XYZ file of C-alpha atoms in Angstrom:
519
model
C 127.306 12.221 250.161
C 126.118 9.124 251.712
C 128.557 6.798 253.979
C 129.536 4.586 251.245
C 130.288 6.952 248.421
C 132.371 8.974 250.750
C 134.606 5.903 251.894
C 134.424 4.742 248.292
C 136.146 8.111 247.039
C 138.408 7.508 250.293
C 139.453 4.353 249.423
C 140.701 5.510 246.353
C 142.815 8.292 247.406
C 144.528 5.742 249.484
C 145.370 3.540 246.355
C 146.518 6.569 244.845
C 148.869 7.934 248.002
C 150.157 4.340 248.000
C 151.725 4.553 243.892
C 155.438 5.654 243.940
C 155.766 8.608 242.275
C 156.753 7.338 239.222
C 153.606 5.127 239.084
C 151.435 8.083 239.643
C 152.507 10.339 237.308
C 151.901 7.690 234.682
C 148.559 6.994 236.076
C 147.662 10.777 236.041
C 148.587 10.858 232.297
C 146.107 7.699 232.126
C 143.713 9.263 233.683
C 143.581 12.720 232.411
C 143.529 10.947 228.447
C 140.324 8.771 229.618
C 138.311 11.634 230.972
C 139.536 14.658 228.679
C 141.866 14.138 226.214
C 140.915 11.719 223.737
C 137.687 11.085 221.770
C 137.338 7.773 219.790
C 135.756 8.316 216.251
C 133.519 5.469 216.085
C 131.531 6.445 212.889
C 134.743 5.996 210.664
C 135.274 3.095 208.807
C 139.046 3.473 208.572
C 142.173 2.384 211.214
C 141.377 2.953 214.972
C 142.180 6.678 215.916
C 142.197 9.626 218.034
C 139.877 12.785 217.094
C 137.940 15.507 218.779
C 134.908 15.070 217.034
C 131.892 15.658 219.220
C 129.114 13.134 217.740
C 130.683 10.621 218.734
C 129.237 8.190 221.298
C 132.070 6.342 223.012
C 132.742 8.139 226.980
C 135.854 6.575 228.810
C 135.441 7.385 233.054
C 137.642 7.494 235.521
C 138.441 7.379 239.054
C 141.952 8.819 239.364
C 142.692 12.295 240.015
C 144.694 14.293 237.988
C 145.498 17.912 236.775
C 146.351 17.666 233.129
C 149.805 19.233 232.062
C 150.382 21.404 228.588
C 151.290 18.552 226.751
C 148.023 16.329 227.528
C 145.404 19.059 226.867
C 144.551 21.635 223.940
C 142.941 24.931 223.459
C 140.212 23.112 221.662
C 138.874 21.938 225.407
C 138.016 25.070 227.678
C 137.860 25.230 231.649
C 134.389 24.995 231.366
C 133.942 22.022 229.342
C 136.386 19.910 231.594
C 134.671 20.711 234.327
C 131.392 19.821 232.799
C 132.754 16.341 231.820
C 133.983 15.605 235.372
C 130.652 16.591 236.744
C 129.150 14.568 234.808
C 131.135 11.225 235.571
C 131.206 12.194 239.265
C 127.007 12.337 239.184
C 127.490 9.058 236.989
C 129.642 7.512 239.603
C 127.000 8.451 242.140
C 123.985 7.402 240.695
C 124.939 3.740 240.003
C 122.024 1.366 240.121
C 123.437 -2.128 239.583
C 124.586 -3.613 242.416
C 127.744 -5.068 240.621
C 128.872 -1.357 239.751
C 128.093 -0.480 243.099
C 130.173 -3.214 244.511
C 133.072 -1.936 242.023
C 132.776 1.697 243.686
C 132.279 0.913 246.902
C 134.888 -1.483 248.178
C 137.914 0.145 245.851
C 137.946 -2.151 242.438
C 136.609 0.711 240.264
C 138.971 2.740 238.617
C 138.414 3.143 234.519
C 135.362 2.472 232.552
C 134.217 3.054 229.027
C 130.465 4.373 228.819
C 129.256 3.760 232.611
C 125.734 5.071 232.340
C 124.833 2.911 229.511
C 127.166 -0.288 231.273
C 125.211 0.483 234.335
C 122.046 0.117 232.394
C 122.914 -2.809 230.869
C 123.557 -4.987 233.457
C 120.040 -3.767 235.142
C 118.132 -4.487 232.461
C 119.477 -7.898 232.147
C 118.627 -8.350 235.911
C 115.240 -7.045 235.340
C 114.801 -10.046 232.793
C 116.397 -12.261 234.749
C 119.980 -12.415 232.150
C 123.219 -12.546 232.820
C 125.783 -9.841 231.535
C 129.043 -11.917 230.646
C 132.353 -10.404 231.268
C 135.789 -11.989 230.990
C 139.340 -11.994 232.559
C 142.206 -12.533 231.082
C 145.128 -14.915 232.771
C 148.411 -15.345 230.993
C 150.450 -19.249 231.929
C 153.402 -17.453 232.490
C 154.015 -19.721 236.114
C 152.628 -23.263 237.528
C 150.618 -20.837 239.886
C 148.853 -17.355 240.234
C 150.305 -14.931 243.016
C 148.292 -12.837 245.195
C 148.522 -9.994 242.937
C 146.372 -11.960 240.306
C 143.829 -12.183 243.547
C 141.995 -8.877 243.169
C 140.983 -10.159 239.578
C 139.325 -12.972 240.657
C 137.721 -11.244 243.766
C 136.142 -9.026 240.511
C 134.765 -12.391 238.718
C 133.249 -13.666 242.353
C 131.755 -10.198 242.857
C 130.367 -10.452 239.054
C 128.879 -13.846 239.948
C 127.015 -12.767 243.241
C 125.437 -10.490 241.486
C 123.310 -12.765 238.747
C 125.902 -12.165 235.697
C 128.547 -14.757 234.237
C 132.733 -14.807 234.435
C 134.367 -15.967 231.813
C 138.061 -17.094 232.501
C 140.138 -16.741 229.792
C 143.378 -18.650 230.185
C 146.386 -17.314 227.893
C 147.597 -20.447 226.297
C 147.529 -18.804 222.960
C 149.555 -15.146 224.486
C 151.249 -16.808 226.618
C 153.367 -18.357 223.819
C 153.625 -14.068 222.667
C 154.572 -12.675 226.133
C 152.652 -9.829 227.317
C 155.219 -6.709 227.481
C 153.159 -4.371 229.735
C 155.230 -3.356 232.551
C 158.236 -5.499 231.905
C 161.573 -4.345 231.193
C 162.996 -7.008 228.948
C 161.384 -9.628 226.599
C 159.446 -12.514 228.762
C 161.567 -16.165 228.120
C 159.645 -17.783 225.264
C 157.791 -20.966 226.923
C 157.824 -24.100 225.091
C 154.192 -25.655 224.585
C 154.815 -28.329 227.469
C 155.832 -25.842 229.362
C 152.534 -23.504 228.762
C 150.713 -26.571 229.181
C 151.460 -26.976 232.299
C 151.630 -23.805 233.898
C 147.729 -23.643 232.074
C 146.967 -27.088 234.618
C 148.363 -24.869 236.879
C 146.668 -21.774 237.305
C 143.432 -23.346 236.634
C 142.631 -24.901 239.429
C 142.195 -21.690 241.688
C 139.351 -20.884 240.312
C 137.299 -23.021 241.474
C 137.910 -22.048 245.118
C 136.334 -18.533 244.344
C 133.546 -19.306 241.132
C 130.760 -21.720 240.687
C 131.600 -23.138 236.823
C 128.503 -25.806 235.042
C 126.356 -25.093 232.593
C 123.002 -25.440 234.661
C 122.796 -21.607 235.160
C 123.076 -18.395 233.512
C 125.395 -17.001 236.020
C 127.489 -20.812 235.799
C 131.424 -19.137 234.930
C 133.212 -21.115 232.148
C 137.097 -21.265 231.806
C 138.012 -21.088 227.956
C 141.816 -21.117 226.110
C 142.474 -18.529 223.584
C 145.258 -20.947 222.237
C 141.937 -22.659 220.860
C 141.319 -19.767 218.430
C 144.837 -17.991 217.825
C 146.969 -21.249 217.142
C 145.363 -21.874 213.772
C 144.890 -17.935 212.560
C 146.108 -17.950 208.960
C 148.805 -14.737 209.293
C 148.660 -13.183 205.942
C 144.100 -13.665 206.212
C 144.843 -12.079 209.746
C 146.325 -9.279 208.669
C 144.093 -8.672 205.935
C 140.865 -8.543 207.842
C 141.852 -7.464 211.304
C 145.395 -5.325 210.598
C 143.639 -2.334 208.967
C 142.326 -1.236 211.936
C 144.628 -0.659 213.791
C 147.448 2.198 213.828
C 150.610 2.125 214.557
C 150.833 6.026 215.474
C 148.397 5.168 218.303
C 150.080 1.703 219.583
C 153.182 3.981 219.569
C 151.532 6.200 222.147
C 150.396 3.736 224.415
C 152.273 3.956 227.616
C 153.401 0.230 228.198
C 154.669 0.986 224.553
C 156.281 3.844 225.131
C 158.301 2.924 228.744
C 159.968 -0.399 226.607
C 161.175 1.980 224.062
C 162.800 4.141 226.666
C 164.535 0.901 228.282
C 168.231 -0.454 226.799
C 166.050 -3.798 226.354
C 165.043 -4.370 223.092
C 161.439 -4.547 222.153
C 160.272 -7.612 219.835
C 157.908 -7.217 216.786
C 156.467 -10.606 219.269
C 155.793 -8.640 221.614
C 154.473 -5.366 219.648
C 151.738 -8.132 218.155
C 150.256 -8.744 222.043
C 148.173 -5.934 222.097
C 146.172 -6.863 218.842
C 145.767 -10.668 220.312
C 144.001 -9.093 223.228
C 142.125 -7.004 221.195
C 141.032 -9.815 219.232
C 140.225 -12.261 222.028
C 137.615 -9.784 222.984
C 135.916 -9.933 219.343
C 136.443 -13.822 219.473
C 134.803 -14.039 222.825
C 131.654 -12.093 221.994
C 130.908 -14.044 218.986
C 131.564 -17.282 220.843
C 130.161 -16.326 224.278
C 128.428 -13.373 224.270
C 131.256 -11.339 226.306
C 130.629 -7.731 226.090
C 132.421 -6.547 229.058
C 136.443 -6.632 229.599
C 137.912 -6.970 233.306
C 141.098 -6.238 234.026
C 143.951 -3.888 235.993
C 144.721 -0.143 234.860
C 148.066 -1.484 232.750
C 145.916 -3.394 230.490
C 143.591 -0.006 229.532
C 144.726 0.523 226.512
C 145.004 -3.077 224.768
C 141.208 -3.391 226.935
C 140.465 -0.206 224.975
C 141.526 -1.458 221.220
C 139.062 -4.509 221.947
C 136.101 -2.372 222.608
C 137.190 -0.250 219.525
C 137.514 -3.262 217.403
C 134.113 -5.209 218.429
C 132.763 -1.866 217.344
C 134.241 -1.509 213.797
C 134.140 -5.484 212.961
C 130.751 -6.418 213.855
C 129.043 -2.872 214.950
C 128.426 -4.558 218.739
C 128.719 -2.052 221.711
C 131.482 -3.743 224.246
C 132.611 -2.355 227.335
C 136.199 -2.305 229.559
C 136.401 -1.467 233.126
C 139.332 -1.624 235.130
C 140.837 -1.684 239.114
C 143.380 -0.169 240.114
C 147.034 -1.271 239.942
C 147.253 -2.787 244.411
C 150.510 -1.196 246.094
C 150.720 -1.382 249.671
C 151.204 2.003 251.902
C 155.096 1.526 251.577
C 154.615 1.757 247.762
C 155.497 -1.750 247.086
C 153.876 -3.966 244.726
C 150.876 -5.890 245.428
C 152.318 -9.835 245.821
C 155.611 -9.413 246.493
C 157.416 -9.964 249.634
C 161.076 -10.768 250.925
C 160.710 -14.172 251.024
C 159.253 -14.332 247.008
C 155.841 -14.205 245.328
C 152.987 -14.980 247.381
C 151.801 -17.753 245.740
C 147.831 -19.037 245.580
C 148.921 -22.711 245.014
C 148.959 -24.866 248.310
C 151.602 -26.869 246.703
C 153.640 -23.557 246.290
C 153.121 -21.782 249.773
C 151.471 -23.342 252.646
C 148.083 -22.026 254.215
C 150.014 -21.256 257.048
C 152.644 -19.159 255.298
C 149.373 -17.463 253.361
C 147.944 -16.792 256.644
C 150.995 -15.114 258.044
C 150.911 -12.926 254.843
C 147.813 -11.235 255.584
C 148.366 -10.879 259.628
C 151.298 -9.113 258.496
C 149.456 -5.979 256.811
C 150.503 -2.779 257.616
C 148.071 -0.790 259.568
C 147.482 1.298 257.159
C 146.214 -1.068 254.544
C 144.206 -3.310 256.794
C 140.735 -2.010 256.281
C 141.250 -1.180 252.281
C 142.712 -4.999 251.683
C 139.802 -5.983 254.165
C 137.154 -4.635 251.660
C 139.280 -5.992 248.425
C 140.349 -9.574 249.458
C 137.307 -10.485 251.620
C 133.435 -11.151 251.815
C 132.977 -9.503 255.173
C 129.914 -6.860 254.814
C 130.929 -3.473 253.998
C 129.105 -2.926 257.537
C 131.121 -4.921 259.274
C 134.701 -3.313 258.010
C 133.252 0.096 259.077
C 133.042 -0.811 262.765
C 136.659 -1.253 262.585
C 138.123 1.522 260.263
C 138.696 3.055 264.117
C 140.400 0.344 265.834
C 143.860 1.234 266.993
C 146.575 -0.366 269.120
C 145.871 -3.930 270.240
C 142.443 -3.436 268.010
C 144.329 -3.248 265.082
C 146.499 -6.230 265.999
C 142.736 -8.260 265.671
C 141.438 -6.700 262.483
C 144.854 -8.156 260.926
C 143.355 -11.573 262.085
C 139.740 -10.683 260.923
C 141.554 -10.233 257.787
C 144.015 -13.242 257.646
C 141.596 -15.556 258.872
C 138.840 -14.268 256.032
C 141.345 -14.187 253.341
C 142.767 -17.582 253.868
C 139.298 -18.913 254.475
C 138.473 -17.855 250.668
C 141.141 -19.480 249.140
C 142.318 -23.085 251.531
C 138.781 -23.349 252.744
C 137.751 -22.276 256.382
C 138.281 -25.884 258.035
C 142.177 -24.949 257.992
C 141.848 -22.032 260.632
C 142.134 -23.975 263.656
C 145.494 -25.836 262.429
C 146.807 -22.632 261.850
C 145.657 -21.269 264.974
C 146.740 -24.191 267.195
C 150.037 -23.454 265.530
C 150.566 -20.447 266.667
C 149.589 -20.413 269.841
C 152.087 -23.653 270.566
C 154.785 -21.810 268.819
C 154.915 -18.708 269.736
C 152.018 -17.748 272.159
C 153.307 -21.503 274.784
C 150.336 -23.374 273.907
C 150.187 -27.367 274.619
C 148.759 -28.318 271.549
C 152.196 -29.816 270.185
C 150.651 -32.268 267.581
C 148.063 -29.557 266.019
C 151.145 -27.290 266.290
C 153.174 -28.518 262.862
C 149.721 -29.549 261.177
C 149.129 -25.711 259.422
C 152.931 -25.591 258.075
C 154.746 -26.227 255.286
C 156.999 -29.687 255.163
C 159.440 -31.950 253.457
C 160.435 -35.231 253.617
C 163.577 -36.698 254.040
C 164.629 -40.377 253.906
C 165.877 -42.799 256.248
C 169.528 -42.960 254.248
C 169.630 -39.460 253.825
C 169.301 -38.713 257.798
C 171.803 -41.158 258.469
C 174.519 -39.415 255.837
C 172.733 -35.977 257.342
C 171.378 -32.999 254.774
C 172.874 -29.638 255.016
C 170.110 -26.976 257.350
C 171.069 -24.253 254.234
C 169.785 -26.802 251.742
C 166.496 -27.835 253.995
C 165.576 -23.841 254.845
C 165.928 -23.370 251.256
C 163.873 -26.719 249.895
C 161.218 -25.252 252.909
C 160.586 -21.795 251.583
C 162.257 -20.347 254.439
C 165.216 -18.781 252.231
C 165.691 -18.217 249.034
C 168.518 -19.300 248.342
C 171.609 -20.755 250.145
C 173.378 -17.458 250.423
C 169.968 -16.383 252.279
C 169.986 -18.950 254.223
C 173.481 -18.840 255.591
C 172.661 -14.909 256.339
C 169.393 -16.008 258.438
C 172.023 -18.594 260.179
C 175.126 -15.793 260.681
C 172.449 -13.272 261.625
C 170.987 -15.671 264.522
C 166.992 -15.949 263.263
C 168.291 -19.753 262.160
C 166.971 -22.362 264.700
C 166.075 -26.525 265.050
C 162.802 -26.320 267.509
C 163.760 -24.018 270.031
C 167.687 -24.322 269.554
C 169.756 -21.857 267.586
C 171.598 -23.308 264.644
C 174.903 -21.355 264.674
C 177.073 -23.515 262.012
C 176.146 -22.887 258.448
C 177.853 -26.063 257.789
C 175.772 -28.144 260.292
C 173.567 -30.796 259.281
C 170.610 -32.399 260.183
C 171.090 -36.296 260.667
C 169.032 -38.838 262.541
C 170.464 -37.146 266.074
C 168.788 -34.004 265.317
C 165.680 -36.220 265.171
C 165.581 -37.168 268.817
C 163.727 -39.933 268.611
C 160.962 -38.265 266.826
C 159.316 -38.433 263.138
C 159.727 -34.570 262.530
C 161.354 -31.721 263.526
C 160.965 -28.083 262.888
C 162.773 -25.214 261.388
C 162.223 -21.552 262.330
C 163.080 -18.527 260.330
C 163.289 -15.643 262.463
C 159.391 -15.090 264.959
C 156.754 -16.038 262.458
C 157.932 -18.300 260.097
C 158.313 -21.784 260.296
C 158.385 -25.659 258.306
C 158.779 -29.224 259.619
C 161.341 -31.896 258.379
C 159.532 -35.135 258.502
C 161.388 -38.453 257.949
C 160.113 -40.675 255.884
């Protein structure tokens, strides 16, 4: 087993360890139906089902571990033959050739895959003629900005472009307006078409921190709206061609299904349609863009699944899904989420500085798997420090900050952030540089002079979330103007607190900060 395979199949036992239990049981059951349990019949004409036929071409893979329980296997599959079929993935997984799949496997993001011989094959031959594979990702406008947790996804299109193939960013517009119900526990707030509009502005402008987009190359990424093709379907002509193939026995037994139905919230016919939208954004974008690969995370296998299936039975073209796994940290949280709110990707939404801080405050334990996920560095250069410890460990955190933040606010903010700290907390001189990295508002001459309440401004700063939060950070002592403790929650900042300055700065608690700046 050579260096990389071994910390590839690492790596993954780590993502695993890191689901709550809950999480992993659910991605056992996953797992176990993609590599045993169920076998697509592909030669019938009819609805989109399960069978155990065995001429039937279509081989699902997976990374996750798993011992199947009574319920997820039959007698019809012997010892024997599931050990055969998880040979045969394992020497599969081994003997990867393109160096996209390899990058998949050997930095973490691989964890499902339909047919990974043949996709593996694929994508070299089209490097051998100098082609690109394209492959699209779906984004929903359900906020003004992506989060952190969207940031593996895109990592997976910038990894797809290195490699000579094309991303395709598909921007909900069209499902946002539907509300995707995987993982939620109560219908998503309908969004009015402004609304979706906006959010669309939004979220598209990250991308082109990570992807090259044009039309110059084959490998150029384009960013398409599926409200462009699902706005004007025709329902009853809909149904007609595309509603006979699928089931609803199997969309019943799909597990984001399956955990609404077991929730007091009810679950919307709206919201039961998602899954066949998805499905047929995959058909759309093969005939309009030649997609024939699906990315995506582990909670979208089985809608990822029904759009391989229906490609298939439509217009008899092979498509493929692969997916990453769902990121937890080594606490068991989610991926994105932290005390102070959703890491957002949007400058406008969290400061670089505040983005920076997010990353130099990984636990130890995740350092060197978020190091291989969320940055560029060489897969050489994060095995010199899987051994660092103590103090070490303190500076892969930076390695890791200062790479990740590079990616996304360019590298020319480093220094502002750095200068920041080091005046802040580490009694550096560099006072002006110090605010420079941080997040601010503005406040006007009149208002200083009638003063603004600190609650409001650590609230209108990011620092809290709320005024009850804010009066807490106050009563529990972490409040403070520059080096001073606030101790009144009813105290304001008026053109006193100024001192003759232009700005002044609030702290929340060691490592987080913002600057007041009048106007």
């Amino acid at each position: 087993m050579n260096l990389k395979m071994a910390a590839y199949l690492t790596a993954m036992a780590t993502t695993a360890s890191a689901f709550s239990r809950s999480t992993l049981l659910t991605a056992r059951r996953r797992a176990m139906s993609a590599i045993i349990t169920p076998r697509f019949d592909t030669t019938a004409s009819g609805p989109i089902t399960s069978s155990r036929g065995n001429n039937n071409n279509f081989r699902l893979f997976s990374t996750a571990e798993a011992a199947p329980s009574a319920t997820e296997t039959t007698s019809t599959t012997t010892d024997d033959e599931e050990a055969a079929i998880a040979a045969r993935d394992a020497a599969a997984l081994a003997s990867l050739k393109s160096p996209f799949l390899q990058t998949m496997r050997d930095r973490g993001f691989l964890f499902q895959c339909t047919n990974l011989s043949e996709l593996d094959s694929l994508l070299c031959d089209a490097t051998s003629k100098n082609e690109a594979v394209s492959a699209y990702l779906g984004f929903d406008a359900t906020a003004d900005s992506l989060h952190v947790g969207s940031l593996l996804q895109i990592m997976i299109l910038k990894h797809l472009q290195q490699c000579g193939h094309r991303p395709i960013v598909l921007v909900g517009g069209g499902t946002s307006k539907v509300g995707d119900p995987t993982g939620k526990d109560e219908s998503r707030i309908l969004l009015t078409d402004e609304i979706i509009k906006q959010n669309t502005d939004g979220i598209s402008k990250v991308f082109q921190k990570f992807l090259s987009f044009g039309d110059a190359t084959p490998t150029d990424a384009i960013m398409v709206n599926n409200d462009d093709w699902l706005s004007g379907l025709k329902y009853l002509q809909f149904l007609r061609d595309f509603g006979t193939h699928f089931t609803i026995n199997r969309m019943m037994s799909f597990e984001s299904v399956k955990q609404r139905l077991n929730r007091e919230a009810p679950f919307s016919f709206l919201e039961f349609n998602y899954m066949i939208l998805q499905a047929y954004d995959f058909l759309e974008l093969n005939r309009r863009h030649n997609a024939q690969l699906q990315l995506g995370g582990s909670d979208q296998w089985g809608n990822m699944i029904s759009g391989v299936e229906l490609g298939r039975r439509v217009d008899s073209v092979q498509l493929y899904a692969l997916t990453a796994p769902l990121i937890t940290t080594s606490d068991g949280k989610k991926m994105g989420k932290t005390a102070g709110g959703a890491v957002w990707l949007n400058a406008d939404k969290l400061s670089e500085y505040d983005y920076w801080q997010f990353w130099r405050n990984t636990s130890d334990e995740d350092v060197i798997r978020f190091m291989k996920l969320f940055t560029e560095l060489s897969f050489e250069e994060i095995t010199k420090m899987e051994d660092w410890k103590g103090a070490d460990i303190n500076k892969a955190k930076i390695v890791l900050a200062d790479e990740a933040t590079a990616l996304l606010h360019g590298r020319e903010c480093l220094k502002a952030i750095h200068d920041t700290i080091d005046s802040m907390f580490k009694g550096g001189k560099s006072a002006q540089a110090s605010t420079e990295g941080l997040n601010r508002i503005f406040v006007s001459d009149d208002e200083a002079a009638e003063g603004v309440k600190f609650i409001d401004l650590f609230v209108k700063l990011g620092l809290a979330n709320s005024k009850k939060e804010a009066r807490r950070l106050i009563q529990g002592g972490g409040a403070k103007l520059g080096e001073e403790k606030i101790t009144d929650e009813n105290a304001v900042l008026d053109v006193d607190g100024f001192g003759g300055e232009t700005e002044v700065t609030l702290r929340a608690g060691k490592k987080r900060a913002g600057v007041v700046e009048l106007k």
